[in-house]
XYZ file of C-alpha atoms in Angstrom:
380
model
C 27.985 -27.878 45.723
C 27.359 -28.295 42.029
C 28.134 -25.470 39.639
C 24.301 -25.025 39.140
C 23.812 -24.634 42.872
C 26.329 -21.996 42.973
C 24.620 -19.814 40.410
C 23.327 -16.661 41.937
C 19.601 -15.990 41.534
C 20.315 -13.039 39.039
C 22.093 -15.311 36.698
C 19.544 -17.984 36.972
C 16.849 -15.346 36.136
C 18.779 -14.007 33.144
C 19.484 -17.371 31.593
C 15.862 -18.503 32.011
C 14.653 -15.354 30.324
C 17.110 -15.746 27.548
C 15.952 -19.316 27.090
C 12.264 -18.288 27.363
C 12.712 -15.556 24.712
C 14.183 -18.115 22.281
C 11.392 -20.536 22.879
C 8.718 -17.791 22.375
C 10.280 -16.570 19.079
C 10.393 -20.255 17.707
C 6.798 -20.896 18.558
C 5.709 -17.288 17.060
C 7.634 -18.251 13.842
C 5.996 -21.650 13.669
C 2.565 -20.144 14.199
C 3.197 -17.602 11.708
C 4.326 -20.197 9.136
C 1.486 -22.400 9.841
C -0.965 -19.524 9.470
C 0.494 -18.512 6.184
C 0.541 -21.928 4.848
C -3.010 -22.435 5.864
C -4.206 -19.116 4.156
C -2.270 -19.815 1.018
C -3.553 -23.402 0.720
C -6.994 -22.000 0.982
C -6.347 -19.368 -1.729
C -4.875 -22.153 -4.055
C -7.781 -24.488 -3.309
C -10.456 -21.740 -4.009
C -8.612 -20.986 -7.255
C -8.903 -24.555 -8.278
C -12.579 -24.847 -7.282
C -13.135 -21.725 -9.504
C -11.330 -23.464 -12.241
C -13.649 -26.654 -11.914
C -16.779 -24.383 -11.987
C -15.675 -22.575 -15.132
C -14.664 -25.762 -16.904
C -17.946 -27.345 -15.953
C -20.383 -24.512 -16.593
C -18.687 -22.871 -19.657
C -16.509 -25.560 -20.993
C -13.673 -23.272 -20.434
C -15.381 -20.243 -22.183
C -15.768 -17.415 -19.867
C -18.451 -15.594 -21.605
C -20.776 -18.647 -22.432
C -24.220 -18.993 -21.043
C -24.661 -21.304 -18.028
C -28.200 -22.357 -17.326
C -27.937 -25.684 -15.822
C -28.605 -24.676 -12.275
C -25.809 -26.744 -11.006
C -24.269 -24.300 -8.631
C -27.316 -24.392 -6.456
C -27.135 -28.205 -6.239
C -23.414 -28.138 -5.692
C -23.776 -25.639 -2.839
C -26.401 -27.894 -1.146
C -24.458 -31.090 -1.388
C -21.113 -29.355 -0.154
C -22.971 -27.878 2.735
C -24.446 -31.146 3.613
C -21.062 -32.949 3.457
C -18.588 -30.121 4.549
C -20.816 -27.669 6.610
C -20.944 -23.924 6.180
C -19.091 -21.706 3.656
C -20.254 -23.176 0.652
C -23.210 -20.865 -0.451
C -24.010 -20.253 -4.095
C -22.477 -16.724 -3.572
C -19.200 -18.036 -2.153
C -18.959 -20.415 -4.996
C -19.462 -17.577 -7.576
C -16.687 -15.576 -5.729
C -14.348 -18.470 -6.354
C -15.394 -18.643 -9.903
C -14.775 -14.833 -10.263
C -11.489 -15.291 -8.648
C -10.365 -17.901 -11.194
C -11.629 -15.762 -14.111
C -9.940 -12.674 -12.820
C -6.494 -14.247 -12.263
C -6.476 -16.766 -14.846
C -6.069 -13.991 -17.393
C -2.426 -13.812 -16.003
C -1.491 -17.303 -16.561
C -1.727 -20.163 -19.029
C -2.496 -23.367 -17.208
C -1.238 -26.627 -18.771
C -0.915 -29.984 -17.047
C -1.735 -28.407 -13.799
C 1.175 -25.979 -14.051
C 0.978 -22.246 -13.979
C 3.049 -20.424 -16.638
C 3.395 -16.736 -16.737
C 2.033 -15.050 -19.917
C 4.409 -12.769 -21.666
C 2.400 -9.563 -20.963
C 1.894 -10.564 -17.114
C 2.877 -8.019 -14.530
C 2.975 -10.610 -11.741
C 6.159 -12.333 -10.911
C 5.986 -16.074 -10.995
C 8.720 -18.834 -11.176
C 7.515 -22.650 -11.713
C 4.599 -22.428 -9.347
C 1.985 -25.382 -9.289
C -1.701 -25.082 -8.730
C -2.452 -28.035 -6.545
C -5.401 -30.216 -7.075
C -5.905 -30.452 -3.407
C -4.693 -29.090 0.030
C -2.881 -32.282 0.283
C -1.069 -31.588 -2.814
C -0.410 -28.145 -1.588
C 2.016 -29.540 1.198
C 4.484 -30.535 -1.487
C 4.340 -27.192 -3.289
C 7.235 -24.521 -2.590
C 6.118 -21.627 -0.687
C 8.829 -19.140 -2.020
C 7.478 -20.004 -5.659
C 3.834 -19.439 -4.695
C 1.706 -17.342 -6.916
C -0.699 -16.112 -4.502
C 0.754 -14.417 -1.523
C -2.384 -12.653 0.329
C -5.260 -14.089 2.073
C -8.596 -14.962 0.538
C -10.377 -12.043 1.777
C -7.590 -9.766 0.039
C -8.238 -11.562 -3.247
C -12.022 -11.114 -2.848
C -11.233 -7.279 -2.600
C -8.854 -7.241 -5.420
C -11.333 -9.168 -7.731
C -13.489 -6.009 -7.637
C -10.413 -3.813 -9.392
C -11.308 -3.901 -13.022
C -8.101 -2.253 -14.070
C -5.256 -5.058 -14.299
C -2.513 -2.576 -13.861
C -4.211 -1.047 -10.684
C -5.054 -4.686 -9.395
C -1.533 -5.619 -9.778
C -0.217 -2.476 -7.958
C -2.520 -2.976 -4.999
C -1.432 -6.749 -4.689
C 2.156 -5.764 -4.578
C 1.608 -2.998 -2.049
C -0.651 -5.178 0.147
C 2.002 -7.665 0.232
C 4.980 -5.265 0.755
C 3.159 -2.996 3.256
C 1.465 -5.953 5.051
C -2.108 -4.159 4.579
C -4.942 -5.491 6.457
C -8.194 -6.234 4.317
C -9.641 -2.857 5.679
C -6.494 -0.983 4.838
C -6.500 -2.490 1.178
C -10.206 -1.274 0.778
C -9.398 2.105 2.068
C -6.576 2.425 -0.289
C -8.548 1.293 -3.294
C -11.454 3.408 -2.287
C -9.200 6.529 -2.112
C -7.890 5.874 -5.525
C -4.199 5.503 -4.428
C -3.174 4.020 -7.792
C -4.690 6.774 -9.753
C -3.480 9.542 -7.409
C 0.183 8.296 -7.705
C -0.093 7.651 -11.423
C -1.228 11.334 -12.009
C 1.827 12.643 -9.884
C 4.342 10.705 -12.194
C 5.945 10.716 -15.627
C 5.370 7.975 -18.310
C 8.149 5.713 -17.111
C 7.129 5.816 -13.412
C 3.484 5.227 -14.182
C 4.525 2.035 -16.055
C 6.640 0.941 -12.836
C 3.581 1.307 -10.534
C 1.962 -1.937 -12.113
C 5.181 -4.050 -12.014
C 6.916 -2.845 -8.933
C 4.464 -1.031 -6.865
C 5.362 2.248 -5.357
C 9.260 2.813 -5.480
C 10.546 5.619 -3.376
C 13.903 6.714 -4.719
C 13.570 10.500 -5.193
C 11.516 13.185 -3.356
C 8.809 13.355 -6.104
C 7.984 9.659 -5.386
C 6.239 10.529 -2.102
C 3.866 13.005 -3.643
C 0.372 12.102 -4.470
C -2.558 14.257 -5.807
C -4.465 14.876 -3.803
C -3.546 13.652 -0.216
C -6.673 12.270 1.133
C -7.549 12.862 4.895
C -11.006 11.787 5.126
C -10.146 9.913 8.358
C -9.318 12.797 10.454
C -13.157 13.663 10.884
C -13.153 17.263 9.596
C -15.951 18.272 7.311
C -15.072 19.975 4.038
C -17.899 22.389 4.325
C -17.272 23.365 8.053
C -15.119 26.127 9.289
C -11.803 25.027 10.850
C -8.435 26.453 11.436
C -4.961 25.290 10.856
C -4.506 24.234 14.457
C -7.789 22.231 14.150
C -6.389 20.511 11.274
C -3.072 19.818 12.927
C -4.735 18.555 16.146
C -7.063 16.210 13.868
C -3.905 14.803 12.139
C -2.031 14.171 15.201
C -5.145 12.430 16.639
C -4.955 9.922 13.770
C -1.279 9.876 13.236
C -0.979 6.321 12.247
C -3.440 6.646 9.473
C -1.817 10.123 8.438
C 1.613 8.434 8.095
C 0.153 5.373 6.022
C -1.599 7.944 3.678
C 1.725 9.965 3.338
C 3.199 6.816 1.968
C 6.140 4.415 2.460
C 8.847 4.902 5.041
C 7.492 7.876 7.045
C 8.286 8.433 10.700
C 7.026 11.069 13.013
C 9.375 13.399 14.851
C 7.652 16.561 16.175
C 4.751 18.881 15.920
C 5.148 22.774 16.201
C 8.967 22.036 16.205
C 10.602 25.312 17.213
C 14.089 26.527 15.816
C 15.628 29.963 16.519
C 17.625 31.976 14.094
C 18.958 35.549 14.781
C 16.907 35.797 18.008
C 13.659 34.825 16.328
C 11.577 31.749 16.935
C 10.041 29.752 14.035
C 7.773 26.792 14.082
C 7.389 24.108 11.691
C 3.922 22.365 11.915
C 5.018 18.749 11.457
C 8.561 17.350 11.280
C 8.518 13.761 9.614
C 11.459 11.623 8.650
C 11.592 9.292 5.488
C 13.882 6.211 6.318
C 13.811 5.190 2.704
C 14.876 8.676 1.323
C 16.951 9.253 4.564
C 15.957 12.631 4.943
C 13.834 15.098 6.887
C 10.301 16.007 5.508
C 8.927 19.345 6.863
C 5.146 19.888 6.465
C 3.341 23.171 6.844
C -0.342 23.413 6.818
C -2.153 26.145 4.848
C -5.779 26.988 4.917
C -5.937 29.954 2.443
C -4.711 30.007 -1.093
C -0.965 29.518 -1.196
C 1.124 32.621 -1.710
C 4.849 33.235 -2.727
C 5.444 34.309 0.997
C 4.547 30.854 2.061
C 6.879 29.239 -0.446
C 9.666 31.597 0.710
C 9.078 30.613 4.270
C 9.279 27.009 3.583
C 12.400 27.388 1.600
C 13.894 29.106 4.643
C 12.780 26.218 6.823
C 14.435 23.703 4.472
C 17.556 25.743 4.302
C 17.942 25.903 8.037
C 17.478 22.059 8.335
C 19.962 21.409 5.583
C 22.512 23.583 7.168
C 22.167 22.972 10.885
C 20.208 19.875 11.484
C 20.802 17.303 8.962
C 23.734 14.902 9.147
C 26.333 14.445 6.360
C 25.098 11.005 5.252
C 21.476 12.280 5.072
C 19.920 13.419 1.885
C 18.607 17.176 1.426
C 15.493 18.106 3.364
C 12.073 18.034 1.669
C 9.376 20.775 2.163
C 5.739 20.073 1.623
C 3.186 22.713 1.793
C -0.206 20.920 2.528
C -2.981 23.206 1.292
C -6.669 23.133 0.293
C -5.887 24.654 -3.144
C -2.750 24.970 -4.892
C -1.284 26.928 -7.694
C 1.345 24.957 -9.874
C 2.212 28.127 -11.966
C 2.841 30.111 -8.765
C 5.069 27.315 -7.268
C 7.036 27.064 -10.566
C 7.468 30.799 -10.932
C 8.460 31.129 -7.370
C 10.803 28.383 -6.661
C 14.077 27.501 -8.478
C 13.813 24.438 -10.713
C 16.028 22.338 -8.338
C 13.999 23.312 -5.285
C 13.131 20.344 -2.911
C 9.782 22.007 -2.024
C 6.274 20.685 -3.176
C 2.855 22.116 -2.852
C 0.541 19.203 -2.123
C -3.197 19.546 -2.154
C -5.363 17.646 0.439
C -9.036 16.578 0.495
C -11.161 15.808 3.385
C -13.486 13.393 1.588
C -12.795 10.549 -0.673
C -12.039 11.499 -4.327
C -14.323 10.759 -7.145
C -12.585 7.560 -8.580
C -14.322 7.766 -11.828
C -13.001 11.123 -12.515
C -9.355 10.061 -11.331
C -9.700 6.905 -13.650
C -10.753 9.242 -16.571
C -7.912 11.729 -16.071
C -5.484 8.777 -15.918
C -6.771 7.342 -19.056
C -6.547 10.786 -20.841
C -3.004 11.130 -19.453
C -1.902 7.664 -20.705
C -3.578 8.483 -24.128
C -1.000 11.512 -24.258
C 1.653 9.388 -23.550
C 0.810 7.069 -26.369
C 0.380 10.071 -28.881
C 4.010 11.136 -28.096
C 5.384 7.792 -28.966
């Protein structure tokens, strides 16, 4: 009897399962690579098409008038030869894509060179003349790392720093197009910027959201429009908590990078008294617990004192030695920064964070950010 025939069924099943897993992983990696390559080739090609259109219609001058009616004719001929997808509107989108992103690059002899003031990272990437040329380009050096639908959304972001921030975060966080649209619509860049000092605001455009210290997870306000509660309707803290739990994935995404959910109404006992923390989260980037208490009424010094006690308890009895100090967040409709500053010591790891049940006025956020940046410049 051969060695194979002597193998018991369990061993055969185990080896077959292991071999199958390897094959499945290999196929999944291959499919992912092919999908990525095709998507990137599409983006490069559309960028090049946009370049051709600009060069033809404007002689390379972005603001020149174009009245030849060529796009309509081009659309008709491309549709006839290539099928759907070449409408005048789509061609205009490609043109807009080139105009928007060519601001970051100087293009000479079909090579893309980073401008000195560019906020995007690029090595020696090459804009291919065709999809066939793209096969010879180097993926790690690619300029465009998102899908065409992502770039269509990004082209609508006028502020170049904000656009760069959203592009970096969409890539790092693997945002879908829908998630990208939601983050732009909620003014994520402006909310983060308004919660930071001058140096950290500048880093947003070049590095995205960097989480290195507790203050890096705070944004003003936290936007919870997705939970379905109306701002003008009556609701309780338990209603708010239940609504958050029902949309937990969206809530953690809105909270920011690295958040994990541990428990709701987490009970701990101290001197024979029971206390309950509304939400217990963990941030894997900061390596610390994040305690969230929900407050409906105006924030009081008693609320701050209670959170200080929660944080102290976790620091002394729950966290491990390798973990960082616990963070406390009081999520409230209205906050009073002066009260927080007066009540808590300067080194307290506790933050009052306002929330909103509807998307903020982006124009107002942008105006506030411009005013803040102007103040930065005056100080220089």
